[in-house]
Amino acid sequence: MARVTVPYSANTASERILIVGAGMAGALLALVLGRAGYLVTIFDLHAKLSPMFRNEKLSPDQIDLLKDLGVLDCFEAGCWPPAGHPDAYPEDQRPALSACGAPHHLWLKAVRDAWPETVTFVPCAVADLILSGDQQSVITANNERIDGRLVVLASGRLNRLHQSLGLQQTTLSAMHSVCLGFSLKTQKPLAARIYRTLPGHAVSHVSVFPMPGETRVNIFSYRPLNDPWTRRMSQDPLGAMAEISPAAARDLRE
């Protein structure tokens, strides 16, 4: 299994790495650093993971990177349930890893479960950060102080912490995409495919890919949430999709 090369083994509290945020970025960083010999303390308010709307697939470049980091097995388990699992693919129908997906929370749980003993999880909110040239500190919501050599801010939602560090956000475009998705039960896994959409509908594309026990459909649009078509998606997803991508709707109905 591949390992990350580090300049030294951090085996004292003064060399501890502090990570704020145990989403995929923070959790994966904790796993790689922990396996490399660093002491890691990671903070996140959510100790228990709930099912998420997010369902994703890996690109070939991402697969190569995860393999180099020695963590690809955490993602394979979510995409390919073992034999005997109710959602396991038939042996002759299992798609390539780059052509199937999995629920995001299953990947995240697998990464967290793989943390070695060098990683300590602290289920709490972070109130403040104290930084200096040779020591950094995390102040929890309970006013507990944990010191370390380096602090990593791996959460995009703690705007107050970003501002306290002087980090600023620049809006390049006020328009943002809205992801709409649904799952279908199919007799056999459908091949992963990107469908083009008809022009003039403010919809980027339709992504279809197999997941354990279902076929996932993700639609990326630039319509507002209160748009009539967006609302139709929640009531008749295949009918609404036929308006913007007849080919995708036809293939999914078959």
Coordinates of N, CA, C and O in Angstrom, one line a residue, residues 2-11 15 17 28-40 68-69 118 150:
A2 N 0.6 2.2 -0.8 CA 1.4 3.4 -0.9 C 1.3 4.3 0.3 O 0.3 4.2 1.0
R3 N 2.3 5.0 0.6 CA 2.4 5.9 1.8 C 2.9 7.2 1.4 O 3.7 7.4 0.4
V4 N 2.5 8.3 2.1 CA 3.0 9.6 1.9 C 4.3 9.8 2.6 O 4.5 9.4 3.7
T5 N 5.3 10.3 1.9 CA 6.6 10.6 2.5 C 6.5 11.9 3.2 O 6.1 12.9 2.7
V6 N 7.0 11.9 4.5 CA 7.0 13.1 5.3 C 8.4 13.3 5.8 O 9.2 12.4 5.9
P7 N 8.7 14.6 6.2 CA 10.1 14.9 6.6 C 10.5 14.3 7.9 O 11.6 14.1 8.2
Y8 N 9.5 14.1 8.8 CA 9.8 13.5 10.1 C 8.5 12.9 10.7 O 7.5 13.1 10.2
S9 N 8.7 12.1 11.7 CA 7.5 11.5 12.4 C 7.1 12.4 13.6 O 7.9 12.6 14.5
A10 N 5.9 12.9 13.5 CA 5.5 13.8 14.6 C 4.9 12.9 15.7 O 3.8 12.4 15.6
N11 N 5.7 12.7 16.8 CA 5.3 11.8 17.8 C 5.2 12.5 19.2 O 5.2 11.9 20.2
E15 N 4.0 18.7 18.1 CA 4.1 18.5 16.7 C 2.7 18.1 16.1 O 2.6 17.7 15.0
I17 N -0.9 17.8 14.5 CA -1.6 18.5 13.5 C -3.1 18.7 13.9 O -3.7 17.7 14.3
L28 N -10.0 12.8 5.0 CA -9.0 12.2 4.2 C -7.6 12.6 4.5 O -6.6 11.8 4.6
L29 N -7.4 13.9 4.8 CA -6.2 14.4 5.3 C -5.7 13.8 6.6 O -4.6 13.4 6.8
A30 N -6.7 13.6 7.5 CA -6.3 13.0 8.8 C -5.9 11.6 8.6 O -5.0 11.1 9.3
L31 N -6.5 10.8 7.7 CA -6.2 9.5 7.4 C -4.8 9.4 6.8 O -3.9 8.5 7.3
V32 N -4.5 10.2 5.9 CA -3.1 10.1 5.2 C -2.0 10.5 6.2 O -1.0 9.9 6.3
L33 N -2.2 11.6 6.9 CA -1.2 12.1 7.9 C -1.1 11.1 9.1 O 0.0 10.8 9.5
G34 N -2.2 10.5 9.5 CA -2.2 9.6 10.6 C -1.4 8.3 10.2 O -0.6 7.8 11.0
R35 N -1.6 7.8 9.1 CA -0.9 6.7 8.6 C 0.6 7.0 8.4 O 1.5 6.1 8.4
A36 N 0.9 8.2 8.1 CA 2.3 8.6 7.9 C 3.1 8.9 9.2 O 4.2 9.2 9.1
G37 N 2.4 8.8 10.3 CA 3.1 8.9 11.6 C 2.8 10.1 12.4 O 3.3 10.3 13.5
Y38 N 2.0 11.0 11.8 CA 1.7 12.3 12.5 C 0.6 12.0 13.6 O -0.3 11.2 13.4
L39 N 0.7 12.7 14.7 CA -0.4 12.8 15.6 C -1.4 13.8 15.1 O -1.0 15.0 14.8
V40 N -2.6 13.5 15.0 CA -3.7 14.4 14.4 C -4.9 14.5 15.4 O -5.3 13.4 15.9
D68 N -2.5 6.3 -5.1 CA -1.1 6.7 -4.7 C -1.1 7.0 -3.2 O -0.1 6.8 -2.6
L69 N -2.2 7.6 -2.7 CA -2.3 7.9 -1.3 C -2.5 6.6 -0.4 O -2.5 6.7 0.8
T118 N -3.4 7.1 15.7 CA -2.7 8.4 15.8 C -3.7 9.6 15.6 O -3.3 10.7 15.7
L150 N 0.6 22.8 13.7 CA -0.1 23.3 12.5 C -1.6 23.1 12.6 O -2.1 22.1 13.1

